[in-house]
CSV table of C-alpha atoms in Angstrom, one decimal:
chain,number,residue,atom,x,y,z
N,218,UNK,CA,0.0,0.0,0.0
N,219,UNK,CA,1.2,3.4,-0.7
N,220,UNK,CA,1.2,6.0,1.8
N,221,UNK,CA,-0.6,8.9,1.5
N,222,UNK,CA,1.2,11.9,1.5
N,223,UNK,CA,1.0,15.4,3.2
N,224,UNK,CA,0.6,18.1,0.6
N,225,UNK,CA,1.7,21.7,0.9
N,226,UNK,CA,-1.2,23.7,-1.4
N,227,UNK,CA,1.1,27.3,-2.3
N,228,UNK,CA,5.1,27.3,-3.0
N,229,UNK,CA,4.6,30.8,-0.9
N,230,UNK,CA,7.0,31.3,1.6
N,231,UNK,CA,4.9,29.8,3.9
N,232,UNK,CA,4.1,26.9,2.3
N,233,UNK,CA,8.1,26.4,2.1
N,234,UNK,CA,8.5,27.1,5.7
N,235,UNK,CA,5.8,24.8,6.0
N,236,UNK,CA,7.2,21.9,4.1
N,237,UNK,CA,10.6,22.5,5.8
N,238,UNK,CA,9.0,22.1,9.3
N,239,UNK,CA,7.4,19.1,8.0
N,240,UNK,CA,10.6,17.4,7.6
N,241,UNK,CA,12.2,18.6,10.6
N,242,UNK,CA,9.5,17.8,13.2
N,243,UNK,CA,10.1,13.6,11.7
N,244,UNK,CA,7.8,13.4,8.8
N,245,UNK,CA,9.8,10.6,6.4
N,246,UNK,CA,6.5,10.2,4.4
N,247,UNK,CA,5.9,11.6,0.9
N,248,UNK,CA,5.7,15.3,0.8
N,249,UNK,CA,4.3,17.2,-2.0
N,250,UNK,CA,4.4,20.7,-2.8
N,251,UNK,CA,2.1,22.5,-5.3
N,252,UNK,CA,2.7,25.7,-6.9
N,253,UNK,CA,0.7,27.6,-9.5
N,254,UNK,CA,3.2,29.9,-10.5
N,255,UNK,CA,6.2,28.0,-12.7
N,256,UNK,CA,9.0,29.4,-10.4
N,257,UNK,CA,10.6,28.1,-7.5
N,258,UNK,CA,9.0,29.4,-4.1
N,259,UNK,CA,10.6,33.4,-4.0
N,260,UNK,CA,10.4,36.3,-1.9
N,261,UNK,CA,7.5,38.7,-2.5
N,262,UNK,CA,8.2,41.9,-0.3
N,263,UNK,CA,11.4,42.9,-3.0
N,264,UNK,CA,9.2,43.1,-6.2
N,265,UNK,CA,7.7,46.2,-5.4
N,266,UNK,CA,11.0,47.4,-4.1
N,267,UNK,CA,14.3,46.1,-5.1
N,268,UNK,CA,13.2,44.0,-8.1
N,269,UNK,CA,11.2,46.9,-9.8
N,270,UNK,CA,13.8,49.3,-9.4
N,271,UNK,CA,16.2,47.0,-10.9
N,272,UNK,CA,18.8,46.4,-8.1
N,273,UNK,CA,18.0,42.9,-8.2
N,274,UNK,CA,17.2,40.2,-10.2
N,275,UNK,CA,14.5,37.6,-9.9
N,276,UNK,CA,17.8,35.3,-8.7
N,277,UNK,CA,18.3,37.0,-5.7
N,278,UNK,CA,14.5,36.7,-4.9
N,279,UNK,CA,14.8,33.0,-4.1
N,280,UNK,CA,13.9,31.1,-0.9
N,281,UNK,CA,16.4,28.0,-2.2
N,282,UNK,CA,17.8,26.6,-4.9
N,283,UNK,CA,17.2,23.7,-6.6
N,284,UNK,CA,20.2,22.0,-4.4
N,285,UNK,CA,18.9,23.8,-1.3
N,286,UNK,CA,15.3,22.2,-1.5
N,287,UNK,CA,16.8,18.3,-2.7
N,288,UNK,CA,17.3,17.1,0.8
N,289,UNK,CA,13.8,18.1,1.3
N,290,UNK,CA,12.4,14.6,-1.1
N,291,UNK,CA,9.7,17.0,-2.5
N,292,UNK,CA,7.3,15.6,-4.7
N,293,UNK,CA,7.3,19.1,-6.8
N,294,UNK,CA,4.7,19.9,-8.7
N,295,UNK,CA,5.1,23.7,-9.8
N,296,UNK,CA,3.1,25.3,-12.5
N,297,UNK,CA,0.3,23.2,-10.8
N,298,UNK,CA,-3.3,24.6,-9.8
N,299,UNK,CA,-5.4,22.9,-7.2
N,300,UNK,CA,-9.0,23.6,-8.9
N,301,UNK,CA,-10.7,21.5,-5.7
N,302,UNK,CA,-10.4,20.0,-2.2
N,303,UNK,CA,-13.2,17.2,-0.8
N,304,UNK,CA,-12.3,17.8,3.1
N,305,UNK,CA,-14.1,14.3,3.8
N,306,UNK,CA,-11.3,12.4,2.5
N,307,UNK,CA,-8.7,15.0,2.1
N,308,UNK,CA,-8.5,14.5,-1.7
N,309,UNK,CA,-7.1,17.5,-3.7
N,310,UNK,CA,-8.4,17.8,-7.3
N,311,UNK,CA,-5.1,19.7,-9.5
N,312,UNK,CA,-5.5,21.3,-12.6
N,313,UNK,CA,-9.7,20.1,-12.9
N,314,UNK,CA,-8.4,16.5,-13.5
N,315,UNK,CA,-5.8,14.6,-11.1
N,316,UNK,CA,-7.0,13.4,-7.9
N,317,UNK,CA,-4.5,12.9,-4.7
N,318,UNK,CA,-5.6,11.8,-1.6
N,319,UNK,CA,-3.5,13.0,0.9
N,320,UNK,CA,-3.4,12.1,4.6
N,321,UNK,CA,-3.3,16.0,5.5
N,322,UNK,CA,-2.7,19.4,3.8
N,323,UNK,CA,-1.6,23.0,4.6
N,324,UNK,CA,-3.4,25.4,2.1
N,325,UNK,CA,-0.6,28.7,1.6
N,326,UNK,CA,-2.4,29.7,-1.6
N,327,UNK,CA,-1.8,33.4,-0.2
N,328,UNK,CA,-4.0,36.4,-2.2
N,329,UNK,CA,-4.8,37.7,-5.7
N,330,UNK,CA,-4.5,40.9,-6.7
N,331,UNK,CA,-7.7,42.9,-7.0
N,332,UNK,CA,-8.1,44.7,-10.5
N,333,UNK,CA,-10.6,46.8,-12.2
N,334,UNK,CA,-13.1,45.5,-14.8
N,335,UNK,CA,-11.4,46.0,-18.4
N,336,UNK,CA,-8.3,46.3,-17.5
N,337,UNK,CA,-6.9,43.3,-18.0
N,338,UNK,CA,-7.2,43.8,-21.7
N,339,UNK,CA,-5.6,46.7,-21.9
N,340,UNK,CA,-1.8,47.5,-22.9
N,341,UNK,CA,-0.1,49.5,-20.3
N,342,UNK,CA,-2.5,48.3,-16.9
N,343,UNK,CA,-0.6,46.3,-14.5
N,344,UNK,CA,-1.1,44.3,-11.0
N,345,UNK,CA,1.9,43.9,-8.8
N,346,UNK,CA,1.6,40.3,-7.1
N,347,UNK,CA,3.6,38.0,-8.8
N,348,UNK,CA,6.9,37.3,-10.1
N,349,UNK,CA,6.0,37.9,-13.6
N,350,UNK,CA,3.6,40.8,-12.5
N,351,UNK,CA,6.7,42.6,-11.8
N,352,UNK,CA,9.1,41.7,-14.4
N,353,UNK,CA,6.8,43.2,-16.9
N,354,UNK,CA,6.0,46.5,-14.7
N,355,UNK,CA,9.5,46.7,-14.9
N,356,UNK,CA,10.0,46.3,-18.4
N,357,UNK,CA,7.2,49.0,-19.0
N,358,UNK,CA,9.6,51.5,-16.8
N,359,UNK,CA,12.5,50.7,-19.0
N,360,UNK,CA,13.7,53.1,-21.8
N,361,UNK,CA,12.3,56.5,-21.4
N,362,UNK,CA,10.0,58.7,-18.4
N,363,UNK,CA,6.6,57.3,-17.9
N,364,UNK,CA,3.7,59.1,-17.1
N,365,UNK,CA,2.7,56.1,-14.1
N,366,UNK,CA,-0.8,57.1,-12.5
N,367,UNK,CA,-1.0,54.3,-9.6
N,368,UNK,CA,-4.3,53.3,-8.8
N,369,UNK,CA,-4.5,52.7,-4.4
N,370,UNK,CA,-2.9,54.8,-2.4
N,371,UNK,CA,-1.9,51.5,0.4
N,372,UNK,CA,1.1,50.2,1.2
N,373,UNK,CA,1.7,48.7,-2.9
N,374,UNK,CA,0.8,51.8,-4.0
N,375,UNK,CA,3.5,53.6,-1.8
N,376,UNK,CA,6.2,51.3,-2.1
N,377,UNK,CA,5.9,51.3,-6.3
N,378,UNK,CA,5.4,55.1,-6.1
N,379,UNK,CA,8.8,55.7,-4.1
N,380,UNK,CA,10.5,53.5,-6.9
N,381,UNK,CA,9.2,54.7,-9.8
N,382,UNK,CA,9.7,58.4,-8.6
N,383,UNK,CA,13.7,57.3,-7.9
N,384,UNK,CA,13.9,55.7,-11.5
N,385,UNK,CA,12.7,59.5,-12.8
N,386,UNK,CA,9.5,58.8,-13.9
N,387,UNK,CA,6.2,60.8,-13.4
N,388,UNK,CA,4.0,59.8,-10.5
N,389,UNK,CA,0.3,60.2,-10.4
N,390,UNK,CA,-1.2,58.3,-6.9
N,391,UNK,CA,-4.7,58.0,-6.6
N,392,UNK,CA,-6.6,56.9,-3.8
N,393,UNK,CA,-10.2,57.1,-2.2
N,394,UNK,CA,-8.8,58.1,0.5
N,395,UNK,CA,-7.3,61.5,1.3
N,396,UNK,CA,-4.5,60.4,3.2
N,397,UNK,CA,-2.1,57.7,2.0
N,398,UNK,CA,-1.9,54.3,4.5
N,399,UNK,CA,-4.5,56.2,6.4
N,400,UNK,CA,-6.7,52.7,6.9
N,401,UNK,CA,-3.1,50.5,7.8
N,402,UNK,CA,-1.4,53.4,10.0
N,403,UNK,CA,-3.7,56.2,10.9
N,404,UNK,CA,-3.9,60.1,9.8
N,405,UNK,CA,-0.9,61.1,11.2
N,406,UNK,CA,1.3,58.6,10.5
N,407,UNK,CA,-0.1,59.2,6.6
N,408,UNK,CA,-0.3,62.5,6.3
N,409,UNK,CA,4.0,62.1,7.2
N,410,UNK,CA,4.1,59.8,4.4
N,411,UNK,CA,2.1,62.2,1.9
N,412,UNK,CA,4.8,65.2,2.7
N,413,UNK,CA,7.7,62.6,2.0
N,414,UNK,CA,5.9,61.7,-1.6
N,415,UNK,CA,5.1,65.4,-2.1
N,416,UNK,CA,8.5,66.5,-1.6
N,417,UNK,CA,9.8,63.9,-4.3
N,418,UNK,CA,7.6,64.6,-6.6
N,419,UNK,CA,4.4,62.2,-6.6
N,420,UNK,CA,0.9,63.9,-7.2
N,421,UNK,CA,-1.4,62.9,-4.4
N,422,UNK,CA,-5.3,62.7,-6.1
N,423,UNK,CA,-8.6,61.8,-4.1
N,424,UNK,CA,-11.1,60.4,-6.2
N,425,UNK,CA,-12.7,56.8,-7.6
N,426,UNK,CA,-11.2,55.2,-10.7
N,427,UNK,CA,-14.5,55.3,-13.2
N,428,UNK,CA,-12.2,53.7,-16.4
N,429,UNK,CA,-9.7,54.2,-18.8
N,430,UNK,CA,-9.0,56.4,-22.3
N,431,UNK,CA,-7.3,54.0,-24.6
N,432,UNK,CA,-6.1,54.4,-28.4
N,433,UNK,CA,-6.6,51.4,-30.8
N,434,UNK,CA,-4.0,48.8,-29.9
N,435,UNK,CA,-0.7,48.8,-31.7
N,436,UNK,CA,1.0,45.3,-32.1
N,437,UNK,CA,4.2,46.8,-31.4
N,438,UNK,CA,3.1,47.7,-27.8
N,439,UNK,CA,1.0,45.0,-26.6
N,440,UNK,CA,-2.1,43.0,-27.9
N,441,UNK,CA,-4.9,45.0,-26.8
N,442,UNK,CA,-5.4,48.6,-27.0
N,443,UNK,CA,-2.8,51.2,-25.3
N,444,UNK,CA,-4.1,53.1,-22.3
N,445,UNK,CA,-4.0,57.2,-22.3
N,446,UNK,CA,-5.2,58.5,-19.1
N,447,UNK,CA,-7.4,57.1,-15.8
N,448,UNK,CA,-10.7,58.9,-15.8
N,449,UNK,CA,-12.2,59.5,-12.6
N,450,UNK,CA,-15.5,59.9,-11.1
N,451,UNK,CA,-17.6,62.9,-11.3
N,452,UNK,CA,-17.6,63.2,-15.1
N,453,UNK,CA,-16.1,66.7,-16.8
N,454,UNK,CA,-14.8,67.9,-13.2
N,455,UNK,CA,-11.0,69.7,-13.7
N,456,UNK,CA,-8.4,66.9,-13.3
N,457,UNK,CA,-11.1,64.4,-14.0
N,458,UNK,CA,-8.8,62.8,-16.3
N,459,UNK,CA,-5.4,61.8,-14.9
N,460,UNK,CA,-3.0,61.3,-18.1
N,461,UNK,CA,-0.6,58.0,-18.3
N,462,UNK,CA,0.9,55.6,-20.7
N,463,UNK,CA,1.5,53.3,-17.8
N,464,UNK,CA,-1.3,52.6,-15.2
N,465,UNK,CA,-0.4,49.8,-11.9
N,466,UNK,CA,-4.0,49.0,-10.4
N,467,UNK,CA,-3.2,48.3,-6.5
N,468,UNK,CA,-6.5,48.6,-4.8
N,469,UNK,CA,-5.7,45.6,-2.6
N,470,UNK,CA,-6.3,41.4,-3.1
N,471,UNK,CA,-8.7,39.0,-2.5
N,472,UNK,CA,-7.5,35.3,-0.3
N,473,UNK,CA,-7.1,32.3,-3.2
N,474,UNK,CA,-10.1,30.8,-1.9
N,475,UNK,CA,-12.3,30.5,-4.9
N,476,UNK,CA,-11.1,26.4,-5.5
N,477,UNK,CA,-12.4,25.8,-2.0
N,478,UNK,CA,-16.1,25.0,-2.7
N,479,UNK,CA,-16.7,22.2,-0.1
N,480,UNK,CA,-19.3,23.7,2.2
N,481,UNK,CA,-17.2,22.4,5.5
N,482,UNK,CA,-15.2,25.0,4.6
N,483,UNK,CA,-15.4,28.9,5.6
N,484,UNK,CA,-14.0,31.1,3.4
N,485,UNK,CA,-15.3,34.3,4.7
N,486,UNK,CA,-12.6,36.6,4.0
N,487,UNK,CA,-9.9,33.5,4.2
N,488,UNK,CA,-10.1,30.4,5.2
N,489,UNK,CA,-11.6,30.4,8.6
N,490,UNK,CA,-9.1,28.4,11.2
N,491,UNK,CA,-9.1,27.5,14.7
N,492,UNK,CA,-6.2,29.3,17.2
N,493,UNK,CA,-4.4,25.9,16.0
N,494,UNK,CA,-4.8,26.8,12.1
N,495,UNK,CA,-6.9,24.0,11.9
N,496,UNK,CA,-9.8,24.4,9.3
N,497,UNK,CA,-11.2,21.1,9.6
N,498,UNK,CA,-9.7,17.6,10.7
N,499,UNK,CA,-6.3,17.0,8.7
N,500,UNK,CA,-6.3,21.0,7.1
N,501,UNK,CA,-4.6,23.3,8.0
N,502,UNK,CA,-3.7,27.1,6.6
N,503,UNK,CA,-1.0,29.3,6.9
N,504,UNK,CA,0.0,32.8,5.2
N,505,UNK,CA,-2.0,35.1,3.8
N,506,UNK,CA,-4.9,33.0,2.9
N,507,UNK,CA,-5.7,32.4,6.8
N,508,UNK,CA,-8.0,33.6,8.9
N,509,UNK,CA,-7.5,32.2,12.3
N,510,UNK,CA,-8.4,32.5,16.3
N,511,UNK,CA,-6.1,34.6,17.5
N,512,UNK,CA,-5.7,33.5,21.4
N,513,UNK,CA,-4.4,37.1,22.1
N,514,UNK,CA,-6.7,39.3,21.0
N,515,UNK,CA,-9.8,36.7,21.2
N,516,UNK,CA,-11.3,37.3,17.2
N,517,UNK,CA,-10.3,36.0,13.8
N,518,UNK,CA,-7.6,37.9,12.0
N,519,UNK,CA,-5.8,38.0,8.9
N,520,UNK,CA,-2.5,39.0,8.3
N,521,UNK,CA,-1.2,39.8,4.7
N,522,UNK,CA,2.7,40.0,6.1
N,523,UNK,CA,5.9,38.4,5.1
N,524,UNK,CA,7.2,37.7,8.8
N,525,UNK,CA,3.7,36.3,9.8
N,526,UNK,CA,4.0,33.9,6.6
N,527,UNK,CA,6.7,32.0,7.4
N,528,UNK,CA,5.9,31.6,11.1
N,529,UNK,CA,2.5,30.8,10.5
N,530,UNK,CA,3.5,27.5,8.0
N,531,UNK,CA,6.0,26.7,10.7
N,532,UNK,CA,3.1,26.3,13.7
N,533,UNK,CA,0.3,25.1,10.6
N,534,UNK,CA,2.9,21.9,10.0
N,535,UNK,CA,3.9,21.3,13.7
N,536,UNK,CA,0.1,21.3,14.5
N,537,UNK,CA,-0.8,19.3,11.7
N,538,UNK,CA,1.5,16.6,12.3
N,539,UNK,CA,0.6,16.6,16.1
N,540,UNK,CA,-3.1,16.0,15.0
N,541,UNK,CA,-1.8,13.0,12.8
N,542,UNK,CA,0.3,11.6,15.5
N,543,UNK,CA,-2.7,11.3,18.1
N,544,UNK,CA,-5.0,10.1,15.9
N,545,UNK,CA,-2.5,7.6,13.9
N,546,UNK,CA,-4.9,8.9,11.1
N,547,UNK,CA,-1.5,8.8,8.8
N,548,UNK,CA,-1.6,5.3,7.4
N,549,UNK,CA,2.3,5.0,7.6
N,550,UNK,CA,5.1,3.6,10.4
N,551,UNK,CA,6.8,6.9,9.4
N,552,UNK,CA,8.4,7.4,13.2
N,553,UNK,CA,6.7,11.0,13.6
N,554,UNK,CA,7.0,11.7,17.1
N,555,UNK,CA,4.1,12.3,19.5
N,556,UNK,CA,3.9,16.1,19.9
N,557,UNK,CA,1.0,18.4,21.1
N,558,UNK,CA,-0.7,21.3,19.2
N,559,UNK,CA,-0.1,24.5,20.2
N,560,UNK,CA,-2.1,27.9,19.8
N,561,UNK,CA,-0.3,30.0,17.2
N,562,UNK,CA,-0.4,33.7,18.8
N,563,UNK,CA,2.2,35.6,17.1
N,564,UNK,CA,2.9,39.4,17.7
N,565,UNK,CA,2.1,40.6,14.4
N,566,UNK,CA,5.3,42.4,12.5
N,567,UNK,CA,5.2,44.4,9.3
N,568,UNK,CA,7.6,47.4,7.6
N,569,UNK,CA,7.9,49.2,4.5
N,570,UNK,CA,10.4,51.1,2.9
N,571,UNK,CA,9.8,54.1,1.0
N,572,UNK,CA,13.0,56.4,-0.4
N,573,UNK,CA,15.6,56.1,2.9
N,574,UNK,CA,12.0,56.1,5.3
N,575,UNK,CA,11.5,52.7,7.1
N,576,UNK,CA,8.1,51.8,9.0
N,577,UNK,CA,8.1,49.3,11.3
N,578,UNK,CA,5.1,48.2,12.9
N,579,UNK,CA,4.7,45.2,15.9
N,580,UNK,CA,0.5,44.4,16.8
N,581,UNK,CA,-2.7,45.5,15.2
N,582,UNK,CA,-2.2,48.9,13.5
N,583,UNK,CA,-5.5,48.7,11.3
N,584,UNK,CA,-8.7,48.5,13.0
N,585,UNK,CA,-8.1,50.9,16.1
N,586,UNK,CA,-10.7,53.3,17.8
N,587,UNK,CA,-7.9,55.2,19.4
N,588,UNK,CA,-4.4,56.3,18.0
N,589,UNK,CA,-1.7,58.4,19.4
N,590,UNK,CA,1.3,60.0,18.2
N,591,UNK,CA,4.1,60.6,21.5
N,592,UNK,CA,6.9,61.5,18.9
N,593,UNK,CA,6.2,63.5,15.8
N,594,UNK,CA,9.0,65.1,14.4
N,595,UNK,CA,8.1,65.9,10.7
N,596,UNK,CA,11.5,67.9,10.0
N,597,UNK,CA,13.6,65.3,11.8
N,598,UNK,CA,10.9,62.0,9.7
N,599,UNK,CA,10.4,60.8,12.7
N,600,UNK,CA,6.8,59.7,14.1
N,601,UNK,CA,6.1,57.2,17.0
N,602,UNK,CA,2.1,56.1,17.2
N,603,UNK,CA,0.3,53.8,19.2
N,604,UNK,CA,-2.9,52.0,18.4
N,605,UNK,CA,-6.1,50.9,21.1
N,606,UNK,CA,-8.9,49.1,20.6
N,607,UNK,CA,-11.4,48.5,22.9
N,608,UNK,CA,-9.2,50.6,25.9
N,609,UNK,CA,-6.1,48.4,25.2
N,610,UNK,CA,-3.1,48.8,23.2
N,611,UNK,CA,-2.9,46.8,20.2
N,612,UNK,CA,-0.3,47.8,18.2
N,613,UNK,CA,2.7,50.0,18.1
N,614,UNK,CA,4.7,52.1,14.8
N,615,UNK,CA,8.1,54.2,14.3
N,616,UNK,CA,9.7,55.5,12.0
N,617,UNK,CA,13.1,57.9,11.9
N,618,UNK,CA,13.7,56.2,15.8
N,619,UNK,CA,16.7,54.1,17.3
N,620,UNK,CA,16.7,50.7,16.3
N,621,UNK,CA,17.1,49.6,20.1
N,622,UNK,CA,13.8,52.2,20.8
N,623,UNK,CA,11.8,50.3,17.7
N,624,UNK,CA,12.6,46.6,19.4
N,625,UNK,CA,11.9,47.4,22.7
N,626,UNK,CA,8.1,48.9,21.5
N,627,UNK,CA,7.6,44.9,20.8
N,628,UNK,CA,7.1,44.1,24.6
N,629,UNK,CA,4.0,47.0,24.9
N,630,UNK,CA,1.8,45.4,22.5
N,631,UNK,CA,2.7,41.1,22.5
N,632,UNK,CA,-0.2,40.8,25.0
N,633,UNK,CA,-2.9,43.6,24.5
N,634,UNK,CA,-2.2,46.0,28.0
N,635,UNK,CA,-4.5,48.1,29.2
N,636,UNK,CA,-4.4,51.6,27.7
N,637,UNK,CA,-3.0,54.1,30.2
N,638,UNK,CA,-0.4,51.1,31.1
N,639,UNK,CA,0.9,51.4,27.3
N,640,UNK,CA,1.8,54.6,27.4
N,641,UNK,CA,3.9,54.7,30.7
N,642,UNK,CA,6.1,51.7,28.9
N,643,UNK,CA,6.2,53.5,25.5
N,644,UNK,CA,7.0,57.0,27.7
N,645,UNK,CA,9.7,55.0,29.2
N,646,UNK,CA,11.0,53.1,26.3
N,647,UNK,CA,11.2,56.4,24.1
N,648,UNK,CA,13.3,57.9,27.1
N,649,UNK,CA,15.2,55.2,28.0
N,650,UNK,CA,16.8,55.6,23.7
C-alpha cells in the first residue's frame, strides 16, 4: 500500500516554511508541494522594491535553490493549480483532472490581486503580485519617463510610487482616500508619508477610478489597445482625467479561496481556522490566505505580512502533524514523534520602505478606535504612534527612531495591556533611547 502523502497547497513562503518544518518535526512520508506559479517558491516583499527598481534580479529573490530544496524529497509539482479540495477524504483535485488523496494538507495559496473590470485587456495596466507581474512592470519603466498614475494609495501603492519616482518617472497616486496608508497606519502617520511623496515629486489625487482612455491597440506595444489616461469619477470635473501611458492597479487582493467550494469550509474573508490553524480535521492554513483565532486578542484575523508567513507555515505543520500523531490517522510507520498542538499567537510584524523612510510596525495597527502620536518630528521624519482598541493597546509604529527604541516597542503590545499602562512603557522606552 502506498502511503498517502501530506501536501503543501502554495510554493509561498509559507508553504516552504511549511514543508521544511514538516521534515524537521520527523515526517519521512511523501511530501508534495504544489505551486501555481512556474517558479521556484521566491520572496514577494522585493518586487515592489528592489526587483522593480532594478537592483535585483528575480535570482536573488529566491527562498532555495534547486540544491537547497533536494534534501527536502519533494514531490514538486510547480506550474500546478489545485482547482478543488473534498475535506471528507482530504482529496485535492489539481489542474480540474488529477485526484490525490492526501493524509493532511496545509493550504498557503496566499492572495490575488484585485483589479478593475477592463483592465486586463488593456496595454499598459498592470497588478503587482507575482513574479512575472513585476518583471513586466518593470519592463514597462525601462527606456524612457513614464507618465505612471498608480491606482490605491496602500502600502503597494506607496512602495511602487517611491520606486518609480527614484527611476525619474512621473507619478500620479490615486486613492479614495485623502491620506495615503491612512486605513493600515492612521492620519498622522499618513499625512508624514504624503509630505515625504510630495517632496519627491508624486501627485497625491482623491477620487474613484471610473475607467480608462485608450487608443486602438498597436502590435508593437502590446495586444490589446494602449491606455491614455485614468478617468475619474464625477464626469467633466477639472483633473477628471489623470494622463498615463502606464497605469499599476493596487486597490488591494482577494484570499485564493475560490477552488475551495466544499461547504465544511469557511472562506469568509480566508479560510476560517481554529487558534491551531486548523480548518477542519487534517487542514490546515497558513499565510496570507488564513484567517484564524487569534488566542491574544480573542477574534479572527488575517494578516497579509511576510514575517507572519513563514511563522504561521511553521506552527500550521507542527500542529498538523501533532493531529496526525494522536489520531495515527496517517496510514504510515513513518516514526513521527508524538507532539502536542499548540495555539499560534504571534505578535504581528510588518515594515515598509519608501526612499531612505522605514516603517516598522509590531500588533494591530489597522482597526483601532484610538491612536496616538508621543513622537512627531516631521522635520527630523520621525513619528512614534500607538494604536487601542477596545481601551487596550494593540499595536505600536516608528519610524526615523533608534533601532534599540523600535525593538523594545515589541514588549508594549505582544499581549494587548491596558491603555494608560501602554503609554507609561512606551513614555519609558522612548526615554530610555
Amino acid at each position: 500500500m502506498t502511503a498517502r502523502p501530506i501536501a503543501v497547497v502554495g510554493a509561498s513562503a509559507a508553504g516552504l516554511a511549511a514543508a521544511e518544518t514538516l521534515r524537521r518535526s520527523g515526517w519521512r512520508g511523501p511530501l508534495t508541494l504544489i505551486g501555481e506559479e512556474p517558479h521556484l517558491p521566491y520572496d514577494r516583499p522585493p518586487l515592489s522594491k528592489q526587483l522593480l527598481h532594478g537592483a535585483w534580479e528575480p535570482e536573488k529573490l529566491r527562498l532555495r535553490t534547486e540544491e537547497q530544496l533536494a534534501p527536502l524529497d519533494l514531490d514538486l509539482r510547480l506550474g500546478t493549480r489545485a482547482t478543488g479540495l473534498d475535506v471528507a477524504t482530504r482529496t485535492l483535485t489539481l489542474d480540474g483532472t488529477e485526484r490525490l488523496a492526501c493524509a493532511g494538507i496545509v493550504i498557503a495559496t496566499g492572495v490575488a490581486a484585485r483589479t478593475l473590470p477592463g483592465a486586463d485587456r488593456l496595454t499598459g495596466v498592470h497588478t503587482l503580485r507575482t513574479l512575472d507581474d513585476a518583471l513586466a512592470l518593470r519592463d514597462r519603466l525601462v527606456g524612457g519617463t513614464r507618465q505612471l498614475v498608480i491606482v490605491g494609495n496602500g502600502v503597494l501603492g506607496c512602495e511602487a510610487a517611491a520606486v518609480a519616482r527614484e527611476l525619474g518617472h512621473e507619478v500620479t497616486v490615486v486613492g479614495i482616500e485623502e491620506t495615503p496608508m491612512a486605513a493600515a497606519v492612521g492620519t498622522d502617520v499618513g499625512t508624514l508619508l504624503a509630505e515625504e511623496h510630495r517632496a519627491r515629486g508624486v501627485r497625491l489625487v482623491t477620487g474613484a477610478v471610473d475607467g480608462f482612455d485608450t487608443t486602438p491597440a498597436d502590435p508593437a506595444d502590446g495586444p490589446g489597445p494602449q491606455v491614455t489616461a485614468v478617468r475619474l469619477a464625477g464626469g467633466g470635473t477639472p483633473g477628471s482625467r489623470l494622463p498615463a501611458d502606464t497605469v499599476l492597479v493596487a486597490i488591494g487582493s482577494r484570499p485564493a479561496v475560490d477552488w475551495l467550494t466544499d461547504p465544511a469550509l469557511d472562506t469568509t474573508d480566508g479560510l476560517r481556522c481554529d487558534a491551531y490553524c486548523a480548518a477542519a480535521p487534517g487542514i490546515y492554513a497558513a499565510g496570507d490566505v488564513a484567517r484564524w483565532d487569534h488566542p491574544a486578542h480573542g477574534r479572527p484575523l488575517r494578516f497579509e505580512h511576510r514575517m507572519n508567513a513563514t511563522e504561521q507555515g511553521m506552527a500550521a505543520a507542527r500542529n498538523l502533524l501533532a493531529e496526525l500523531a494522536a489520531d495515527g490517522s496517517t496510514g504510515t510507520e513513518d516514526g513521527t514523534p508524538a507532539q502536542e498542538r499548540r495555539p499560534f499567537a504571534p505578535v504581528p510584524y510588518f515594515w515598509s520602505d519608501q526612499y531612505d523612510l522605514k516603517i516598522q510596525a509590531y500588533g494591530l495597527t489597522a482597526g483601532a478606535d484610538r491612536v496616538e502620536t508621543p513622537v512627531r518630528d516631521r522635520a527630523g521624519r520621525r513619528i512614534l504612534a500607538l494604536y487601542g482598541r477596545e481601551g487596550r493597546a494593540v499595536g505600536v509604529l516608528a519610524a526615523g527612531l533608534p533601532p534599540r527604541q523600535i525593538r523594545a516597542l515589541r514588549a508594549v503590545v505582544a499581549d494587548p495591556l491596558p491603555w494608560e499602562e501602554a503609554r507609561e512603557r512606551i513614555a519609558a522606552a522612548t526615554a530610555a533611547g
